CSV table of C-alpha atoms in Angstrom, one decimal:
chain,number,residue,atom,x,y,z
A,19,UNK,CA,0.2,0.1,-0.1
A,20,UNK,CA,1.2,3.8,-1.4
A,21,UNK,CA,0.0,6.7,0.8
A,22,UNK,CA,-0.4,9.4,-2.1
A,23,UNK,CA,-2.6,12.3,0.7
A,24,UNK,CA,-2.4,12.9,4.3
A,25,UNK,CA,-5.9,14.1,6.1
A,26,UNK,CA,-4.4,16.0,9.7
A,27,UNK,CA,-6.9,17.1,12.3
A,28,UNK,CA,-6.9,20.6,13.6
A,29,UNK,CA,-7.0,21.1,17.0
A,30,UNK,CA,-4.2,18.8,19.5
A,31,UNK,CA,-3.4,17.3,16.0
A,32,UNK,CA,-1.7,20.6,13.8
A,33,UNK,CA,-1.9,23.3,16.5
A,34,UNK,CA,-2.6,23.3,20.2
A,35,UNK,CA,-4.6,26.3,21.5
A,36,UNK,CA,-3.1,28.5,24.3
A,37,UNK,CA,-3.9,27.3,27.7
A,38,UNK,CA,-7.1,28.6,29.7
A,39,UNK,CA,-5.1,31.2,32.4
A,40,UNK,CA,-3.2,33.1,29.6
A,41,UNK,CA,-6.6,32.6,27.0
A,42,UNK,CA,-8.3,35.1,30.1
A,43,UNK,CA,-6.1,37.1,31.0
A,44,UNK,CA,-5.7,37.9,27.3
A,45,UNK,CA,-9.6,38.8,27.0
A,46,UNK,CA,-9.2,40.8,30.2
A,47,UNK,CA,-6.6,42.6,28.7
A,48,UNK,CA,-8.3,42.8,25.3
A,49,UNK,CA,-11.9,44.2,27.6
A,50,UNK,CA,-9.1,46.2,29.9
A,51,UNK,CA,-10.7,44.7,33.1
A,52,UNK,CA,-8.6,44.4,35.9
A,53,UNK,CA,-8.6,41.4,38.2
A,54,UNK,CA,-6.6,40.2,41.1
A,55,UNK,CA,-3.8,37.7,40.4
A,56,UNK,CA,-5.8,34.8,42.7
A,57,UNK,CA,-9.2,35.3,41.0
A,58,UNK,CA,-7.6,35.2,37.4
A,59,UNK,CA,-6.1,31.6,38.3
A,60,UNK,CA,-9.8,31.2,39.9
A,61,UNK,CA,-11.4,31.6,37.0
A,62,UNK,CA,-9.1,30.4,34.8
A,63,UNK,CA,-9.9,26.9,36.8
A,64,UNK,CA,-13.4,27.3,36.5
A,65,UNK,CA,-13.8,27.5,32.9
A,66,UNK,CA,-11.1,24.9,32.4
A,67,UNK,CA,-13.5,22.5,34.3
A,68,UNK,CA,-16.8,23.6,32.4
A,69,UNK,CA,-14.9,23.0,29.0
A,70,UNK,CA,-15.3,26.1,27.5
A,71,UNK,CA,-12.3,26.9,25.6
A,72,UNK,CA,-12.4,25.4,22.4
A,73,UNK,CA,-8.9,22.9,22.1
A,74,UNK,CA,-8.9,22.7,25.5
A,75,UNK,CA,-10.4,20.9,28.7
A,76,UNK,CA,-13.6,18.0,27.8
A,77,UNK,CA,-15.8,19.4,30.3
A,78,UNK,CA,-15.0,18.1,33.9
A,79,UNK,CA,-18.8,17.5,35.0
A,80,UNK,CA,-22.1,16.9,32.7
A,81,UNK,CA,-22.7,19.5,29.8
A,82,UNK,CA,-26.7,21.7,31.5
A,83,UNK,CA,-29.9,20.4,30.0
A,84,UNK,CA,-30.3,23.2,28.3
A,85,UNK,CA,-27.1,22.6,26.6
A,86,UNK,CA,-26.7,19.0,25.8
A,87,UNK,CA,-28.1,19.3,21.5
A,88,UNK,CA,-25.9,22.5,21.4
A,89,UNK,CA,-23.3,20.3,22.5
A,90,UNK,CA,-24.1,17.2,20.1
A,91,UNK,CA,-24.2,19.3,17.4
A,92,UNK,CA,-22.1,22.7,18.2
A,93,UNK,CA,-19.9,21.6,15.3
A,94,UNK,CA,-22.4,21.6,12.6
A,95,UNK,CA,-22.3,25.1,12.4
A,96,UNK,CA,-21.0,29.2,13.5
A,97,UNK,CA,-23.6,29.8,15.7
A,98,UNK,CA,-24.3,26.2,17.4
A,99,UNK,CA,-20.9,26.5,18.0
A,100,UNK,CA,-20.4,29.9,19.6
A,101,UNK,CA,-23.8,28.8,21.5
A,102,UNK,CA,-22.5,25.6,22.6
A,103,UNK,CA,-18.7,27.0,24.3
A,104,UNK,CA,-20.0,30.7,25.3
A,105,UNK,CA,-22.8,28.5,27.3
A,106,UNK,CA,-20.2,26.7,29.0
A,107,UNK,CA,-18.2,30.0,29.4
A,108,UNK,CA,-21.6,31.4,31.5
A,109,UNK,CA,-21.6,28.4,33.9
A,110,UNK,CA,-18.2,30.8,35.6
A,111,UNK,CA,-19.1,34.2,36.8
A,112,UNK,CA,-16.4,36.3,35.5
A,113,UNK,CA,-16.5,40.7,36.3
A,114,UNK,CA,-18.3,42.0,33.5
A,115,UNK,CA,-20.4,39.3,31.1
A,116,UNK,CA,-19.1,41.1,27.9
A,117,UNK,CA,-16.0,39.3,29.0
A,118,UNK,CA,-18.0,35.1,27.9
A,119,UNK,CA,-17.7,36.7,23.5
A,120,UNK,CA,-14.8,37.7,24.2
A,121,UNK,CA,-12.9,34.9,25.5
A,122,UNK,CA,-14.7,32.7,22.0
A,123,UNK,CA,-13.0,35.3,20.2
A,124,UNK,CA,-10.2,35.3,20.9
A,125,UNK,CA,-9.9,31.6,20.2
A,126,UNK,CA,-10.2,32.5,16.9
A,127,UNK,CA,-6.8,34.5,16.7
A,128,UNK,CA,-4.0,33.0,15.1
A,129,UNK,CA,-2.1,34.2,18.4
A,130,UNK,CA,-4.5,32.2,20.3
A,131,UNK,CA,-3.3,28.7,18.4
A,132,UNK,CA,1.1,27.4,18.5
A,133,UNK,CA,2.1,24.6,16.5
A,134,UNK,CA,3.4,21.6,17.3
A,135,UNK,CA,7.2,21.7,17.1
A,136,UNK,CA,7.2,19.6,14.2
A,137,UNK,CA,4.0,20.5,11.7
A,138,UNK,CA,6.3,22.8,9.5
A,139,UNK,CA,9.0,19.7,9.2
A,140,UNK,CA,6.9,17.2,8.3
A,141,UNK,CA,4.6,19.1,6.2
A,142,UNK,CA,7.3,20.0,4.5
A,143,UNK,CA,8.5,16.0,4.0
A,144,UNK,CA,5.5,15.5,2.7
A,145,UNK,CA,5.1,18.1,-0.5
A,146,UNK,CA,8.9,17.4,-1.5
A,147,UNK,CA,7.7,13.9,-1.7
A,148,UNK,CA,4.2,14.4,-4.0
A,149,UNK,CA,1.9,13.6,-1.2
A,150,UNK,CA,-1.5,15.9,-0.8
A,151,UNK,CA,-2.5,17.4,2.8
A,152,UNK,CA,-5.6,17.9,3.5
A,153,UNK,CA,-7.3,19.5,7.1
A,154,UNK,CA,-10.7,17.4,8.0
A,155,UNK,CA,-12.0,20.1,11.2
A,156,UNK,CA,-14.7,19.8,14.0
A,157,UNK,CA,-15.2,23.1,13.7
A,158,UNK,CA,-17.7,26.4,13.9
A,159,UNK,CA,-15.6,29.1,12.0
A,160,UNK,CA,-12.0,29.4,9.5
A,161,UNK,CA,-9.4,28.1,11.1
A,162,UNK,CA,-7.6,28.7,7.3
A,163,UNK,CA,-6.5,32.9,9.1
A,164,UNK,CA,-4.1,30.1,12.0
A,165,UNK,CA,-2.2,28.5,9.1
A,166,UNK,CA,-1.6,31.2,7.3
A,167,UNK,CA,-0.7,33.0,10.2
A,168,UNK,CA,1.5,30.4,11.0
A,169,UNK,CA,2.9,29.9,7.7
A,170,UNK,CA,1.5,26.9,7.3
A,171,UNK,CA,-0.9,27.3,4.6
A,172,UNK,CA,1.4,26.4,1.8
A,173,UNK,CA,1.3,22.7,2.8
A,174,UNK,CA,-2.5,22.6,2.5
A,175,UNK,CA,-4.6,21.5,-0.8
A,176,UNK,CA,-8.0,21.6,0.8
A,177,UNK,CA,-9.4,22.9,3.7
A,178,UNK,CA,-12.8,21.0,5.0
A,179,UNK,CA,-14.3,22.0,8.0
A,180,UNK,CA,-17.3,20.6,9.5
A,181,UNK,CA,-19.9,23.6,9.7
A,182,UNK,CA,-19.0,24.2,6.3
A,183,UNK,CA,-20.7,21.5,5.1
A,184,UNK,CA,-23.1,20.5,8.2
A,185,UNK,CA,-21.7,17.7,9.1
A,186,UNK,CA,-18.9,16.1,11.4
A,187,UNK,CA,-16.6,14.0,12.1
A,188,UNK,CA,-17.4,10.7,12.3
A,189,UNK,CA,-19.4,11.0,10.0
A,190,UNK,CA,-17.8,9.0,7.0
A,191,UNK,CA,-19.6,11.5,4.5
A,192,UNK,CA,-16.3,15.0,5.6
A,193,UNK,CA,-13.8,12.3,4.6
A,194,UNK,CA,-14.8,11.6,2.0
A,195,UNK,CA,-15.9,15.1,1.3
A,196,UNK,CA,-12.1,15.4,2.0
A,197,UNK,CA,-10.4,12.8,-0.3
A,198,UNK,CA,-11.9,13.9,-3.3
A,199,UNK,CA,-11.3,17.3,-2.6
A,200,UNK,CA,-7.7,16.0,-2.6
A,201,UNK,CA,-8.0,13.7,-5.8
A,202,UNK,CA,-7.5,10.5,-3.2
A,203,UNK,CA,-9.5,7.6,-3.1
A,204,UNK,CA,-9.8,6.6,0.3
A,205,UNK,CA,-7.2,3.1,0.5
A,206,UNK,CA,-4.9,5.5,0.0
A,207,UNK,CA,-5.4,7.8,2.5
A,208,UNK,CA,-4.2,8.3,6.1
A,209,UNK,CA,-6.1,10.3,8.4
A,210,UNK,CA,-4.6,11.3,11.0
A,211,UNK,CA,-5.9,12.5,14.6
A,212,UNK,CA,-6.2,12.7,18.3
A,213,UNK,CA,-9.5,11.5,18.6
A,214,UNK,CA,-10.4,7.9,18.5
A,215,UNK,CA,-13.5,8.2,17.9
A,216,UNK,CA,-13.7,11.5,15.5
A,217,UNK,CA,-11.1,10.6,14.1
A,218,UNK,CA,-11.4,7.3,13.5
A,219,UNK,CA,-14.5,7.5,11.8
A,220,UNK,CA,-12.6,7.2,8.0
A,221,UNK,CA,-11.8,3.3,8.9
A,222,UNK,CA,-15.2,3.2,7.9
A,223,UNK,CA,-13.8,4.4,3.9
A,224,UNK,CA,-11.3,2.5,4.2
A,225,UNK,CA,-8.6,4.7,4.8
A,226,UNK,CA,-5.4,4.3,7.7
A,227,UNK,CA,-5.9,6.3,10.3
A,228,UNK,CA,-3.2,7.2,12.7
A,229,UNK,CA,-3.5,8.6,16.0
A,230,UNK,CA,-1.2,11.4,18.6
A,231,UNK,CA,-1.1,11.8,21.9
A,232,UNK,CA,-3.4,15.6,22.3
A,233,UNK,CA,-0.5,17.0,25.1
A,234,UNK,CA,1.2,20.7,24.9
A,235,UNK,CA,3.5,21.2,22.9
A,236,UNK,CA,5.7,21.3,25.2
A,237,UNK,CA,5.5,18.1,25.8
A,238,UNK,CA,4.9,16.3,22.2
A,239,UNK,CA,8.1,17.9,19.9
A,240,UNK,CA,8.6,14.6,17.6
A,241,UNK,CA,4.8,13.1,17.5
A,242,UNK,CA,4.3,13.6,14.1
A,243,UNK,CA,7.3,12.7,12.5
A,244,UNK,CA,6.2,8.2,12.9
A,245,UNK,CA,3.8,10.1,10.4
A,246,UNK,CA,7.0,9.1,7.7
A,247,UNK,CA,7.2,6.5,8.4
A,248,UNK,CA,4.2,4.9,7.0
A,249,UNK,CA,3.9,6.6,3.6
A,250,UNK,CA,5.3,3.5,2.3
């Protein structure tokens, strides 16, 4: 078997979002709202426990009944995505109600994301080998500016984002759309992701699937490099 195309997940695979504390500090600075350090740390921990940061920790407790349907379908539209995450954020009392939207807007900025240390190296090696690259993400906003800001956009031949198609992983049609966009058959495609349920859905089409660990960038310096050994 020869791999002709590689599909990558976004969050936790090629990029990692900033910490919840960094996220809150940035939003407070943007809104020019002071908060004592002890209160800031407490609020950041509460936001993390609530699962309010997209790309961050999952909710540590059950999602409230009023948000369960929105949460289950959050990646199918921009409106659902914002409603789900700002809904979780609002479970935490903050000094200004407007901060919940400021926080959500912050996570969509390139500054909120860092590529994993070996992302540029691996994507560059794939291009040199003539392997097509696509990004398949469950997401509610346009991540292309993040790739452009960090210099990784030239490597990507297609972006298939759940909110633009109204479906989300693990539904096979999202992976099929990505394969079609690259002009590669699923059986010649490798899917790389950090979520065994969502990204594992590509196996139903016949794609090879490889998982990486969703870790902070400082703790995963070379998690993508093994991909190059799978190409055949």
